[in-house]
mmCIF file of C-alpha atoms in Angstrom:
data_model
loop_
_atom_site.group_PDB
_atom_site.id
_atom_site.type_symbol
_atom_site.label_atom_id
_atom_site.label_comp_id
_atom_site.label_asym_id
_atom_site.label_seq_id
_atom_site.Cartn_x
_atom_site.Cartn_y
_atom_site.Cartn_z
ATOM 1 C CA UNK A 25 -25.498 12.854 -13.982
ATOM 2 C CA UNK A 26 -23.686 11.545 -11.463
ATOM 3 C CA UNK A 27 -22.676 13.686 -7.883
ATOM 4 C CA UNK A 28 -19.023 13.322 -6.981
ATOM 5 C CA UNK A 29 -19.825 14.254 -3.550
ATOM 6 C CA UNK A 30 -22.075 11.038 -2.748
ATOM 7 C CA UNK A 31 -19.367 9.033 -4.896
ATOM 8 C CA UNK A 32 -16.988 9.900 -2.322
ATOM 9 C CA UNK A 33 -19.142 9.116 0.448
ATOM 10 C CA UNK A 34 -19.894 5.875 -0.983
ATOM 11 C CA UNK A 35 -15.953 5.190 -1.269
ATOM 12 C CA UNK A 36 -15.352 6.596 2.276
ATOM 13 C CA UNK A 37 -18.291 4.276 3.866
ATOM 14 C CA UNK A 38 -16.869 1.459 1.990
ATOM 15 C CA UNK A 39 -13.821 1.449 3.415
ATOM 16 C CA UNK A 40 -15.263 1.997 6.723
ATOM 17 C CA UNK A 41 -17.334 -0.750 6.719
ATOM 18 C CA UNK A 42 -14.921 -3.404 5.102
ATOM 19 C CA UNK A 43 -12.538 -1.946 8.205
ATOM 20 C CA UNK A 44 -15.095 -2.695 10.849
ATOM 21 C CA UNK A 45 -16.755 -6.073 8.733
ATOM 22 C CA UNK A 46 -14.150 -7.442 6.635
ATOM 23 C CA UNK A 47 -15.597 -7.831 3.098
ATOM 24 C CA UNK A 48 -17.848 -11.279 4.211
ATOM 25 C CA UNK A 49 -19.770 -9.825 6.125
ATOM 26 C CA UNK A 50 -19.897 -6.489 3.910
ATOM 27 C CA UNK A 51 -23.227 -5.569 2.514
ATOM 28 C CA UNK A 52 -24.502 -2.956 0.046
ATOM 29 C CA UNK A 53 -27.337 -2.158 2.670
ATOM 30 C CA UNK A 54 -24.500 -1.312 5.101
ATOM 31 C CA UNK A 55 -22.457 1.011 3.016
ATOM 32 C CA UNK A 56 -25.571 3.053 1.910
ATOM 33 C CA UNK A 57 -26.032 3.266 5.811
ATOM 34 C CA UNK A 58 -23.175 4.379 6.282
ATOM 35 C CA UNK A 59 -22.717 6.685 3.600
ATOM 36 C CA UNK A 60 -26.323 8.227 4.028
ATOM 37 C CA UNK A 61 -27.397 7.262 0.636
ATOM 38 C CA UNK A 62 -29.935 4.778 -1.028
ATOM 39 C CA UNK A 63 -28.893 1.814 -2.347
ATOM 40 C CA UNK A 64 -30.093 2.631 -5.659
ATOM 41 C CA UNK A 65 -27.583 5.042 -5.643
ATOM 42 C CA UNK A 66 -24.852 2.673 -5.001
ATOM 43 C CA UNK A 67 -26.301 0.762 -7.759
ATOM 44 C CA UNK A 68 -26.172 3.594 -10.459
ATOM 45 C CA UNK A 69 -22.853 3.451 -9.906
ATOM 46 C CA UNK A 70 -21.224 0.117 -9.294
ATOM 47 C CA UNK A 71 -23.638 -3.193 -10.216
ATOM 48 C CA UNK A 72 -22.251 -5.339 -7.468
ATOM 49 C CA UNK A 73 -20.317 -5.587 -3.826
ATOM 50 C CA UNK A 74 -17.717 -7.137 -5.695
ATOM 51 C CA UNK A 75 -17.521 -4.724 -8.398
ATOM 52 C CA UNK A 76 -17.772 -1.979 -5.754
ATOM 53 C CA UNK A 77 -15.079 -3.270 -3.074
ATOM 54 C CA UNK A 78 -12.615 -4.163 -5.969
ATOM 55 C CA UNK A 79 -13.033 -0.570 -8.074
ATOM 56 C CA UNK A 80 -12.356 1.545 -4.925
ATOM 57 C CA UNK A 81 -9.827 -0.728 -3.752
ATOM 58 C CA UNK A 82 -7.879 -0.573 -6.646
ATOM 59 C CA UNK A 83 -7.849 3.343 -7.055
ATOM 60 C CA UNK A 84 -6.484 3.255 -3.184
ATOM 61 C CA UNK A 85 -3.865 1.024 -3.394
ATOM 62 C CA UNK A 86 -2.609 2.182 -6.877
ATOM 63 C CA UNK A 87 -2.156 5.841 -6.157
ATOM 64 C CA UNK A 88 1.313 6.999 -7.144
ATOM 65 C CA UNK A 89 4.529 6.937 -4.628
ATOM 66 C CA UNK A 90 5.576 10.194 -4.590
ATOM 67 C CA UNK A 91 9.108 10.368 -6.377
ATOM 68 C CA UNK A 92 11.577 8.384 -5.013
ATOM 69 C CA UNK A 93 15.025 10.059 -5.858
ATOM 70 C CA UNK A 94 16.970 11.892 -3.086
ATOM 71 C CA UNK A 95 20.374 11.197 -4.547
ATOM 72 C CA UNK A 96 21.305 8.325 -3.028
ATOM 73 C CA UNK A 97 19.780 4.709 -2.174
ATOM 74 C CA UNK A 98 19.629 5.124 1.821
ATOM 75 C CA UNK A 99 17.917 8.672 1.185
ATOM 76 C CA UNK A 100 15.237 6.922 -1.214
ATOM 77 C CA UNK A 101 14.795 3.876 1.118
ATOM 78 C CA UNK A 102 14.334 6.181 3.944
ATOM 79 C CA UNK A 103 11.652 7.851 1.576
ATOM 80 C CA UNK A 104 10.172 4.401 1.085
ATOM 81 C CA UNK A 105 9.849 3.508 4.677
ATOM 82 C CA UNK A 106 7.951 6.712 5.586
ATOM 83 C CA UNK A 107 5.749 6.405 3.147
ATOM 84 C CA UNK A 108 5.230 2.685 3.612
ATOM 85 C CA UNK A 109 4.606 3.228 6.990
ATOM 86 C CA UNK A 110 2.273 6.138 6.663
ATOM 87 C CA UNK A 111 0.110 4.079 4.471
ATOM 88 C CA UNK A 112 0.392 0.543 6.422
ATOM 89 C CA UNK A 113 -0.312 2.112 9.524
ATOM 90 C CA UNK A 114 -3.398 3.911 9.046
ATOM 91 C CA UNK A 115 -5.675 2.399 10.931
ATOM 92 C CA UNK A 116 -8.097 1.350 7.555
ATOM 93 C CA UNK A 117 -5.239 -0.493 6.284
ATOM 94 C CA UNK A 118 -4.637 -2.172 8.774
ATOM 95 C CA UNK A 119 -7.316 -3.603 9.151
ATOM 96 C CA UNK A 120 -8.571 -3.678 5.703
ATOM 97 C CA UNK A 121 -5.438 -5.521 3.870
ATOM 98 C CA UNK A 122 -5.278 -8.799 5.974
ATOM 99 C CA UNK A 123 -8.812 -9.559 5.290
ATOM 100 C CA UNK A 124 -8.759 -8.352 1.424
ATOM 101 C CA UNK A 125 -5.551 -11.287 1.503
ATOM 102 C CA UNK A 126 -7.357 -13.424 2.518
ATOM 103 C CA UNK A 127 -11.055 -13.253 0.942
ATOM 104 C CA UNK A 128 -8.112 -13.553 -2.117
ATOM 105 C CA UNK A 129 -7.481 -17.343 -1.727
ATOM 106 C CA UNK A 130 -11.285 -17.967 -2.071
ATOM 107 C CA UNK A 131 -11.877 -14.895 -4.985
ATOM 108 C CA UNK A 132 -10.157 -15.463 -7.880
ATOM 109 C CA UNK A 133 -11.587 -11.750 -9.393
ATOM 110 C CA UNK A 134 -9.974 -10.192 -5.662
ATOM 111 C CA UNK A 135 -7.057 -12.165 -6.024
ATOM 112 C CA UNK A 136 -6.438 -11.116 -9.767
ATOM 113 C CA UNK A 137 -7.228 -7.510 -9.064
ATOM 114 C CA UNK A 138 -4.657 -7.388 -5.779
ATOM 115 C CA UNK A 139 -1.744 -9.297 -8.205
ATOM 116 C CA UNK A 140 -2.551 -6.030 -10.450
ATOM 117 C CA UNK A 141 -1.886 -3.670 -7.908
ATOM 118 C CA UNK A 142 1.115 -5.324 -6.352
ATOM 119 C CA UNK A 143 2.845 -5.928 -9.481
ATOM 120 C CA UNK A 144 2.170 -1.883 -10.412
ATOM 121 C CA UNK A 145 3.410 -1.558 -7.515
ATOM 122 C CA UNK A 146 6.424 -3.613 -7.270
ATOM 123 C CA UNK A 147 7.136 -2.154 -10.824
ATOM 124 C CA UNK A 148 6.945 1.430 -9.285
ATOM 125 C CA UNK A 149 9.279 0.914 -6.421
ATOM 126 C CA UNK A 150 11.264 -1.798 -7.060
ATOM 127 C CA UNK A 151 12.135 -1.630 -10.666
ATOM 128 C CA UNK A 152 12.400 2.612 -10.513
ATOM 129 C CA UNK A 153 14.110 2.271 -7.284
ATOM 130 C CA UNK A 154 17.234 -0.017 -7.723
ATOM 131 C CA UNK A 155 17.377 1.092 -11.636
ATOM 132 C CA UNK A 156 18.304 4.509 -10.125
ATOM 133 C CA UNK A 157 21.328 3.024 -7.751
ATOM 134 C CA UNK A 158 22.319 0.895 -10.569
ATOM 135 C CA UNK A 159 22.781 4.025 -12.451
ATOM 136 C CA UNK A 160 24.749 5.670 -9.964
ATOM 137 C CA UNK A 161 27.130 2.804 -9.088
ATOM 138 C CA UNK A 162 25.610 2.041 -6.018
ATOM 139 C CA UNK A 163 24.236 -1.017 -6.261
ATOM 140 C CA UNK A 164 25.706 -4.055 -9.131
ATOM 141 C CA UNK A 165 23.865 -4.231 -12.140
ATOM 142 C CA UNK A 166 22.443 -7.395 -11.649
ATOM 143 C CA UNK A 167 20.735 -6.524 -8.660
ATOM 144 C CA UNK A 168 16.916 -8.475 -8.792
ATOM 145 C CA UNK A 169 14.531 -5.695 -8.404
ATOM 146 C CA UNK A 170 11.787 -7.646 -6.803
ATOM 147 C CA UNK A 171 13.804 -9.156 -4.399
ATOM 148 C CA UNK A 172 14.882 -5.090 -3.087
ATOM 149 C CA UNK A 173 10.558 -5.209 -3.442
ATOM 150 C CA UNK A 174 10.528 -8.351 -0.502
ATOM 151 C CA UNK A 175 13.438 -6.421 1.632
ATOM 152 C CA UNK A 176 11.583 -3.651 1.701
ATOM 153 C CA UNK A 177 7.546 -4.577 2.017
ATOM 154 C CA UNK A 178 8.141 -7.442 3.463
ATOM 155 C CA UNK A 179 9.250 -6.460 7.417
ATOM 156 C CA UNK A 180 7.307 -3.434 7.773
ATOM 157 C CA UNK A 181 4.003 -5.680 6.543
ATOM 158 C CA UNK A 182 4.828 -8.076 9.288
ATOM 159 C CA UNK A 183 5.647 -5.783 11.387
ATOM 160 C CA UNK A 184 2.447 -3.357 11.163
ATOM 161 C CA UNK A 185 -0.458 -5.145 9.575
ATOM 162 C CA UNK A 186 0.559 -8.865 11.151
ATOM 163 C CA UNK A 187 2.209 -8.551 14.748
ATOM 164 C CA UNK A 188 1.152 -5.275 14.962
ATOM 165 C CA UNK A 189 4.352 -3.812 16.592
ATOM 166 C CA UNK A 190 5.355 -0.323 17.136
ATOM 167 C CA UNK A 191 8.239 1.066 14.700
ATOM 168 C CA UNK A 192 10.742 2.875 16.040
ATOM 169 C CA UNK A 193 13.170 5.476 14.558
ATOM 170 C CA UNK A 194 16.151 3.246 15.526
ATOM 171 C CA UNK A 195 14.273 -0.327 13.667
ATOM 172 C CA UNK A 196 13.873 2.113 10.645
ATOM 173 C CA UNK A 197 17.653 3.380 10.603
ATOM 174 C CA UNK A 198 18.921 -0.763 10.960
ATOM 175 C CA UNK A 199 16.327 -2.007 8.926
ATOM 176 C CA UNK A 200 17.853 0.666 5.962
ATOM 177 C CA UNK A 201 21.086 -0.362 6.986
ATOM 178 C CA UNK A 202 20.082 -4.474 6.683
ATOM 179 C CA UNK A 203 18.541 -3.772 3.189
ATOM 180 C CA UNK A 204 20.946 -1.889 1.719
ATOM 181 C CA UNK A 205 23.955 -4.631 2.968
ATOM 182 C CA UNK A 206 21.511 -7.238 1.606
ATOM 183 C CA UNK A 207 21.396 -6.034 -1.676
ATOM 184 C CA UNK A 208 25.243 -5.697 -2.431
ATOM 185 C CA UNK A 209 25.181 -1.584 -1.803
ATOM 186 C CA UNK A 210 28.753 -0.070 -2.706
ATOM 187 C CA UNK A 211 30.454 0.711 0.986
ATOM 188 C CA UNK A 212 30.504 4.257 -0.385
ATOM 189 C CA UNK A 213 26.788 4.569 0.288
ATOM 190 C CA UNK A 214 26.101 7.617 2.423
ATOM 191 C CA UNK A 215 24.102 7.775 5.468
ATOM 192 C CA UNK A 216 21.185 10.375 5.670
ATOM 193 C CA UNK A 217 21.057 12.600 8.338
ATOM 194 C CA UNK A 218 18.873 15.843 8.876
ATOM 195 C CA UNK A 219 15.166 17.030 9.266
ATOM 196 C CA UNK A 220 14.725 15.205 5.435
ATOM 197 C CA UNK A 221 15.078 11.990 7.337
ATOM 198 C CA UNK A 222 11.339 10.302 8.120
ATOM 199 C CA UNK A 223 10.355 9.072 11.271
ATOM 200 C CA UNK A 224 7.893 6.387 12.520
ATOM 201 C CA UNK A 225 4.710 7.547 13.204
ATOM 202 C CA UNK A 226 4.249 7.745 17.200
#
């Protein structure tokens, strides 16, 4: 039987070591390292670096948004942003989702495992997201879901995991503002305000 403790570590080191490598340069030897395991007991478990980097990588990425419905669609954007940004700007991902993007245009199996993810994902936040406005009259019905998904992803990945530029409570409250004018929003749209409101990380 397998130990769940030395599965973790195994995840943990991985991570670690495609942060500080990039997955090129990532070897099985390292993670063991790493992890203070064997190799053999990386190989009990997962048959290949590939099989290894894209298992864990997957079960990362495609852990479930907490829900998204404050009432309104600034409250659940600002909900998206905070959470976006929590998870883009951990150091791991930041480093770690560049490279994975681009091992993707030479890996076919990483490239069709990430398009899984993303379109989970997109599915998750986009489709839940704007179906909820829709429903309250907030946005028109024939709103595109995955363009809300581009407004939204889109300038905080540039922002954090490409230029690498501080956030700021203030970009957060326009960019809200800029996505919810781009998508059509009814003028009625209320503006959060209070401690429920999330903040950039400093």
């Amino acid at each position: 039987m397998l130990r769940d403790d030395i599965t973790s570590a195994i995840r943990r080191a991985l991570m670690q070591e495609l942060a500080a490598a990039g997955y090129g340069r990532l070897s099985i030897e390292a993670v063991a390292r790493r992890a203070g395991v064997s190799k053999t007991a990386i190989y009990r478990r997962w048959s290949s670096k590939l099989e290894l980097v894209l298992e864990v990588v997957s079960a990362t990425a495609g852990r479930k948004l907490p829900t998204l419905d404050t009432g309104s669609l600034r409250g659940d954007l600002e909900l998206l942003f905070g959470v976006v940004v929590h998870a883009l700007g951990h150091p791991l991902a930041a480093q770690i989702i560049p490279d994975l993007l681009a091992e993707a245009a030479r890996n076919p199996q990483i490239d069709e495992t990430l398009q899984q993810v993303l379109r989970a994902q997109q599915q998750e936040i986009g489709g839940r997201l704007v179906d909820r406005a829709i429903r309250r009259g907030e946005l028109p019905p024939e709103t595109d879901p995955d363009l809300a998904v581009d407004l939204v992803a889109g300038p905080l990945y540039w922002r954090l995991a490409i230029a690498r530029t501080p956030l700021t409570e203030e970009y957060l409250g326009s960019l809200v503002d800029s996505v919810v004018t781009a998508l059509g929003a009814s003028a009625t749209v209320p503006r959060q305000h209070g401690p429920g409101t999330p903040t950039a990380p400093a």
